[in-house]
Coordinates of C-alpha atoms in Angstrom, one line a residue:
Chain W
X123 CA 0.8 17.5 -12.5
X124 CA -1.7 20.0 -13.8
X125 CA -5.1 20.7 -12.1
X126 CA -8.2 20.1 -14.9
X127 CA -10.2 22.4 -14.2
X128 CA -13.7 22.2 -16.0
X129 CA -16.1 25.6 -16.4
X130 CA -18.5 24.7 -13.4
X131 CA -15.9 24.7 -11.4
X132 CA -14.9 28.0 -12.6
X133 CA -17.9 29.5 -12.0
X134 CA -18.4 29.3 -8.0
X135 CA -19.8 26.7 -6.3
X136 CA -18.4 23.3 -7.4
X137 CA -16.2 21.3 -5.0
X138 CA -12.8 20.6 -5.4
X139 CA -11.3 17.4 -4.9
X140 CA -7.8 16.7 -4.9
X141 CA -6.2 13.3 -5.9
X142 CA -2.8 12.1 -4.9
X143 CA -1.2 8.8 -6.6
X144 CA 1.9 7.7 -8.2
X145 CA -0.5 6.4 -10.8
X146 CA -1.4 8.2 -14.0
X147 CA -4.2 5.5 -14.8
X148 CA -6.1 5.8 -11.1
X149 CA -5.2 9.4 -11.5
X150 CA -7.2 9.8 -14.7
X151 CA -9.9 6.9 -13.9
X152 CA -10.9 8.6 -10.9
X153 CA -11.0 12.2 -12.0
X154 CA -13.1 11.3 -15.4
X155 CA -15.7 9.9 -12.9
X156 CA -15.8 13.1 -10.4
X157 CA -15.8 15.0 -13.2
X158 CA -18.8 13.1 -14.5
X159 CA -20.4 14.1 -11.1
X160 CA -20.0 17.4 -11.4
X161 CA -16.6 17.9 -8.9
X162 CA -13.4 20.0 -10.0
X163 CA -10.0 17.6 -9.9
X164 CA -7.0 18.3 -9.0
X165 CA -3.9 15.7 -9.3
X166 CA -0.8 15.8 -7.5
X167 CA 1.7 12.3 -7.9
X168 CA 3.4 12.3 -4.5
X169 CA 2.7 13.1 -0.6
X170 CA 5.2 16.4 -1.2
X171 CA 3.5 17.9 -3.8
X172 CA -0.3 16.6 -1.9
X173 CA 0.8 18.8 0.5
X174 CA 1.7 21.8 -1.5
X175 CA -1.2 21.7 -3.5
X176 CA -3.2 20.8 -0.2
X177 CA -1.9 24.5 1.1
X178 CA -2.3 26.1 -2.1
X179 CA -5.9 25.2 -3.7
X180 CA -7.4 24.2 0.0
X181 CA -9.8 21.6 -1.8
X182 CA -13.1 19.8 -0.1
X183 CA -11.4 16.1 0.2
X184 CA -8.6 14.4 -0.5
X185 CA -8.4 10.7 -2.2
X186 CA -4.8 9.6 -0.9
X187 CA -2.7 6.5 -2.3
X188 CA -0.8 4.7 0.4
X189 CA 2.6 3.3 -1.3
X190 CA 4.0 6.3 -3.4
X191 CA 7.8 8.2 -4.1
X192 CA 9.3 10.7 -1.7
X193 CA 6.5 10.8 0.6
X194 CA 3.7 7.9 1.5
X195 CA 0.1 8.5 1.7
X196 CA 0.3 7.4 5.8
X197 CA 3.2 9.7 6.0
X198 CA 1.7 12.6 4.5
X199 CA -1.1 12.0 6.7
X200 CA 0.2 12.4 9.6
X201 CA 2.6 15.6 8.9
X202 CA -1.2 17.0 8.0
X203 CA -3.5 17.8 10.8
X204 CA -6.7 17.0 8.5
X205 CA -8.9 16.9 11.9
X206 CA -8.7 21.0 12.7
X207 CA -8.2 21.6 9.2
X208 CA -11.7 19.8 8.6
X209 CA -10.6 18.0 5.8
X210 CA -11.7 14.9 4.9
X211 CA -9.1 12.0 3.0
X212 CA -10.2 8.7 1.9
X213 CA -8.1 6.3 1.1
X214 CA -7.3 4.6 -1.8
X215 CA -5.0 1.8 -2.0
X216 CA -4.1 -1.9 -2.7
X217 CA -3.0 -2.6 0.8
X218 CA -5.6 -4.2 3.3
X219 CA -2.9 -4.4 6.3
X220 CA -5.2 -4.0 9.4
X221 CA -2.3 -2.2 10.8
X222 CA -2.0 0.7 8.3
X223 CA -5.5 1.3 8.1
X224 CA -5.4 1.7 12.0
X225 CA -2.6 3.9 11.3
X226 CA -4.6 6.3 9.0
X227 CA -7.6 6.8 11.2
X228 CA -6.0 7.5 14.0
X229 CA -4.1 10.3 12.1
X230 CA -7.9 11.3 11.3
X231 CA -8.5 9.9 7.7
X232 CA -12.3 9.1 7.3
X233 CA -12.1 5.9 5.2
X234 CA -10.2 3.5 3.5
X235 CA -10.7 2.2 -0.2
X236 CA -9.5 -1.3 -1.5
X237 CA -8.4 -0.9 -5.0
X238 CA -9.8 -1.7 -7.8
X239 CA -13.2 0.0 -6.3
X240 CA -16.1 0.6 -8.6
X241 CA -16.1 4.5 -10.1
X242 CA -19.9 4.9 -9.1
X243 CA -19.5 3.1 -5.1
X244 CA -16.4 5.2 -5.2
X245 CA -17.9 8.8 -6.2
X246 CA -21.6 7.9 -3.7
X247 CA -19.1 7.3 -0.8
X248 CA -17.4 10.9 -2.0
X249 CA -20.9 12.8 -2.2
X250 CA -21.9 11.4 1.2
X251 CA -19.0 13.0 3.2
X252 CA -18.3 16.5 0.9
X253 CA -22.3 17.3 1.0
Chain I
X229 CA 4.6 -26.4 5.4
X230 CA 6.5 -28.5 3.1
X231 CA 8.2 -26.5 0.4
X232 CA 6.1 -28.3 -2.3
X233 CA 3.1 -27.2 -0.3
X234 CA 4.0 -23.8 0.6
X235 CA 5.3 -23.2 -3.3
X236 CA 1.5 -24.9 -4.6
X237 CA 0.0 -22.7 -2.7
X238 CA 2.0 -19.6 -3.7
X239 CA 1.3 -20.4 -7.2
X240 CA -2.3 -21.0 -6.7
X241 CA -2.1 -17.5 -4.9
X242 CA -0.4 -16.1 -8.6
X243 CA -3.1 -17.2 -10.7
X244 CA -6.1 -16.7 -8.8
X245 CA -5.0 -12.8 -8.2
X246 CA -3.5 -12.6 -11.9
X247 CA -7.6 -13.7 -13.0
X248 CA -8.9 -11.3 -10.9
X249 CA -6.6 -8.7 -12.0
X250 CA -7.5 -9.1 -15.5
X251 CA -11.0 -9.5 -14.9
X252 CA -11.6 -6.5 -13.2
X253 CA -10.1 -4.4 -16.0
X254 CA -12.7 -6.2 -18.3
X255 CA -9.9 -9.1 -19.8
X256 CA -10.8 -12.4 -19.4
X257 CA -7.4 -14.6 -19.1
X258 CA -6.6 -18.4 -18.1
X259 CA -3.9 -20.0 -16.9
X260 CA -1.6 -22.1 -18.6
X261 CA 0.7 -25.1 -17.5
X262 CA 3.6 -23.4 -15.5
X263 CA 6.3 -25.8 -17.4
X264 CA 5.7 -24.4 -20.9
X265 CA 7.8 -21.3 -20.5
X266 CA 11.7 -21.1 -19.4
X267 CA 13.4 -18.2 -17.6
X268 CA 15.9 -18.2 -20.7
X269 CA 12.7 -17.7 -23.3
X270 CA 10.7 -14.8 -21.9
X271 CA 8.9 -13.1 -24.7
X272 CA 10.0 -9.3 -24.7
X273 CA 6.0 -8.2 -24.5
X274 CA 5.6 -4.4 -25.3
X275 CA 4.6 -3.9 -22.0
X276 CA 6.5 -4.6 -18.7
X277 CA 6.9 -3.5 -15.3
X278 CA 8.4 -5.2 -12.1
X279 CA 7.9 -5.0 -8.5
X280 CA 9.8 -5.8 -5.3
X281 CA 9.0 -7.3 -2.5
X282 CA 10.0 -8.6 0.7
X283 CA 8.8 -9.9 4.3
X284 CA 10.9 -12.7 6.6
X285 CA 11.9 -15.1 4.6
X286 CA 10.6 -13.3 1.3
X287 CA 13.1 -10.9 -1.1
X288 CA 12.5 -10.7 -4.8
X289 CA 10.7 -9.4 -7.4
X290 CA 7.5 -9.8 -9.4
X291 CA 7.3 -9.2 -13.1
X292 CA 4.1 -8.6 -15.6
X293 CA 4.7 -8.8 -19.2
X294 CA 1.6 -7.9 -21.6
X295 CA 1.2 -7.5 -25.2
X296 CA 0.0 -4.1 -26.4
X297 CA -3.3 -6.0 -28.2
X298 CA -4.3 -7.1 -24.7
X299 CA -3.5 -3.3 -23.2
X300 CA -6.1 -2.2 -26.3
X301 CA -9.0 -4.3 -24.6
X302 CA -8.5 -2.2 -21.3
X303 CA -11.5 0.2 -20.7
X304 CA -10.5 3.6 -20.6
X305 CA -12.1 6.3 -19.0
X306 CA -14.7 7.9 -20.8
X307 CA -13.0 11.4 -21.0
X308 CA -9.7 11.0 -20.4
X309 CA -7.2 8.5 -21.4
X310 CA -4.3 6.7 -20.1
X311 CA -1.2 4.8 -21.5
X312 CA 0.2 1.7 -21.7
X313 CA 3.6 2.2 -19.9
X314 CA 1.6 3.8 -16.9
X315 CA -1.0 0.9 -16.8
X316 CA 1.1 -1.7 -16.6
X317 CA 2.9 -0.5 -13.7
X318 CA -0.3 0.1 -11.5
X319 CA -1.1 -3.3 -12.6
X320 CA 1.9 -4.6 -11.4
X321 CA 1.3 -2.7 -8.3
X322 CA -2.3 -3.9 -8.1
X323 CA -1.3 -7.7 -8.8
X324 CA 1.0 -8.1 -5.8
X325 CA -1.5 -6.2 -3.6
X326 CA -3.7 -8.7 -3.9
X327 CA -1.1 -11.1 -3.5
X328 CA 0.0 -9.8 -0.6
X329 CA -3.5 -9.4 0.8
X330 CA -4.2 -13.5 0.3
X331 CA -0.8 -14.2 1.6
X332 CA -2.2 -12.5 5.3
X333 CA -3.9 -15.9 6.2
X334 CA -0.3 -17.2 6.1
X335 CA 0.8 -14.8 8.5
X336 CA 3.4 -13.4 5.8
X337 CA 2.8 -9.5 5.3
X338 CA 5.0 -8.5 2.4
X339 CA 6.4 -5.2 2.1
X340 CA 5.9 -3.4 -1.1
X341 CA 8.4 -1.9 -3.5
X342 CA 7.3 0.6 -6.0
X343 CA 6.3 -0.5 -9.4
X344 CA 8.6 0.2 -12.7
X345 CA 8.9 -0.3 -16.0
X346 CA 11.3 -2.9 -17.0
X347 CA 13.7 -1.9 -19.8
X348 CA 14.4 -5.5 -22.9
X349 CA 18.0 -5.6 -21.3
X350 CA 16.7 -6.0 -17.8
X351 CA 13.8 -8.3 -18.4
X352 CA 17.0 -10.2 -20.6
X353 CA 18.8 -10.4 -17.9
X354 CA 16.1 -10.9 -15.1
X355 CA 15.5 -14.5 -17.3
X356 CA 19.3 -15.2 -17.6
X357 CA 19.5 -15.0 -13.9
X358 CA 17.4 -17.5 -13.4
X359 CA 13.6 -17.5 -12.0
X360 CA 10.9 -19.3 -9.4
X361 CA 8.4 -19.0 -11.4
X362 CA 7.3 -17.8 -14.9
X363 CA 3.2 -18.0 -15.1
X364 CA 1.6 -17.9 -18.4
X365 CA -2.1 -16.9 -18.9
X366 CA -3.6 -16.6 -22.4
X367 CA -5.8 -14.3 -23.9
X368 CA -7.8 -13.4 -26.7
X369 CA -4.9 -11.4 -27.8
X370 CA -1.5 -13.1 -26.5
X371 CA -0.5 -14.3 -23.6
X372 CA 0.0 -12.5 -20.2
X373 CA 3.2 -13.6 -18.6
X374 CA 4.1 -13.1 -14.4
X375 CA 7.5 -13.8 -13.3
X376 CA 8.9 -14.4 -10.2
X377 CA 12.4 -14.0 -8.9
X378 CA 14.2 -14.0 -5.4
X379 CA 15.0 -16.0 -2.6
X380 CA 11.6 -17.6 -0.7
X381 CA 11.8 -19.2 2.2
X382 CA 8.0 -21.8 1.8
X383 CA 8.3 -22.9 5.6
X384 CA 7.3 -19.0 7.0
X385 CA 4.1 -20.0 5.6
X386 CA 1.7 -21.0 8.2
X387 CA -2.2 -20.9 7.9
X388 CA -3.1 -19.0 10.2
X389 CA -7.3 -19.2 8.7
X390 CA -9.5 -16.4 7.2
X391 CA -8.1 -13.5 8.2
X392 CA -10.8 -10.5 9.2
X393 CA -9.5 -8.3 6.4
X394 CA -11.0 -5.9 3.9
X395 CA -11.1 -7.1 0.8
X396 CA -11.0 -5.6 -3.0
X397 CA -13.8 -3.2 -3.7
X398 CA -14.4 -2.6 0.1
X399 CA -15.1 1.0 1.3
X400 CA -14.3 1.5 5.0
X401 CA -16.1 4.5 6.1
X402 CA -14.6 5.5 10.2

């Protein structure tokens, strides 16, 4: 999946956030909002390549999809220490099992999303942990 | 639970979450009487995407068949787009989310498969195999079918009341 970037980005001070889901239509749904708010996007479809791109572009926060191919959101989660790494993940997911969200913030997440969320509660809830 | 009860309220569970589904995306859609459709006469909609499932006494599969007129009253984003095939499948993925959320109070947690898109010849033979259920919800532009297939066990369902859950929407900030 190919980062956007857009030309505020390029220039310096703009935030990266990085999004990881199976789904092309959250995938694009969420980025046109952060966009909108002035963030660079990235996209990655899996845990394995959250990871990679995690390691590679070192973004401000992470939006993480639980259920997903090769590796889960809870899974990539914890191979991730995102506490001494200082980076924030929010979750964003249909599941509402009080077990799994335990799961993610004991391995440190900061929050958990119920999908569908609204695009403006969703990108406020963003701004108030990146700034 | 009887199994007429625990299959009433499995249905009800169907349609209330297909509604919601569909309304969130902006689509308004109501339900139509469950008996009108056969598992043999499944219309081959242009979009279509299955998902499996399965908890104790749950295994199957649930299927979401849309027309491509009702796919063209989705909102899309306003600066980037997305299509059809993927949208149906994170419906799909959406729709037994919230199903599996409601079904919670039951004390059944379902374990979720990953969504995909299902090709003529296996939505063909998906009906000839024979189904629970096939839902039908109309639209302004067709009508939005949900299938269900497998083996359900109705007596694992046990009310268990309102469970303290979050719901759709929610944002849990730790």
């Amino acid at each position: 999946v190919k980062s956007a970037d857009n030309s505020a980005a390029v220039r310096g001070s703009v935030k990266k956030i990085l999004i990881v889901d199976d789904s092309e239509t959250i995938r694009q749904s969420v980025a046109s909002a952060l966009e909108a708010a002035g963030f660079q996007v990235m996209q990655a479809c899996d845990g394995l390549e959250g990871i990679e791109r995690i390691q590679a572009e070192r973004p401000a926060m992470v939006i993480l999809d639980v259920n997903m191919p090769r590796l889960n959101g809870l899974d990539m989660l914890e191979r991730l220490d995102v506490k001494s790494m200082k980076l924030p993940v929010l979750l964003l997911t249909t599941e509402v099992q009080p077990s799994m969200i335990a799961r993610a913030k004991q391995a440190g997440a900061r929050g958990w999303m119920v999908k569908p969320v609204k695009l403006d509660q969703l990108v406020e809830a963003i701004k108030k942990i990146v700034d | 639970m009887s199994m007429q009860d625990g299959r009433t309220i499995l249905e009800t569970l169907i349609q209330s979450s297909t509604v919601d589904l569909f309304h969130a995306s902006g689509i308004a859609v109501a339900p139509l009487p469950e008996s009108r459709l056969r598992s043999d006469q499944l219309p081959c909609h242009e979009l279509r995407a299955v998902i499996s499932f399965s908890a104790r006494g749950f295994s199957g599969s649930l299927g979401l068949l849309v027309p491509a007129a009702v796919f063209a009253l989705v909102r899309q984003p306003p600066t980037r787009t997305f299509g059809g095939e993927e949208w149906v499948r994170e419906s799909a993925n959406q729709l037994l989310g919230r199903i599996k959320a409601r079904l919670l109070q039951f004390q059944v947690t379902l374990q979720l498969g990953l969504p995909q898109l299902l090709t003529p010849a296996a939505l063909e033979k998906l009906g000839a195999q024979g189904l629970l259920g096939v839902y039908a919800f109309r639209t302004l532009r067709g009508e939005v079918i949900v299938t269900l297939s497998g083996k359900i066990d109705y007596s694992v369902l046990r009310y268990a009341g309102k469970c303290q859950i979050a719901s759709e929407g929610d944002i849990i900030v730790f």
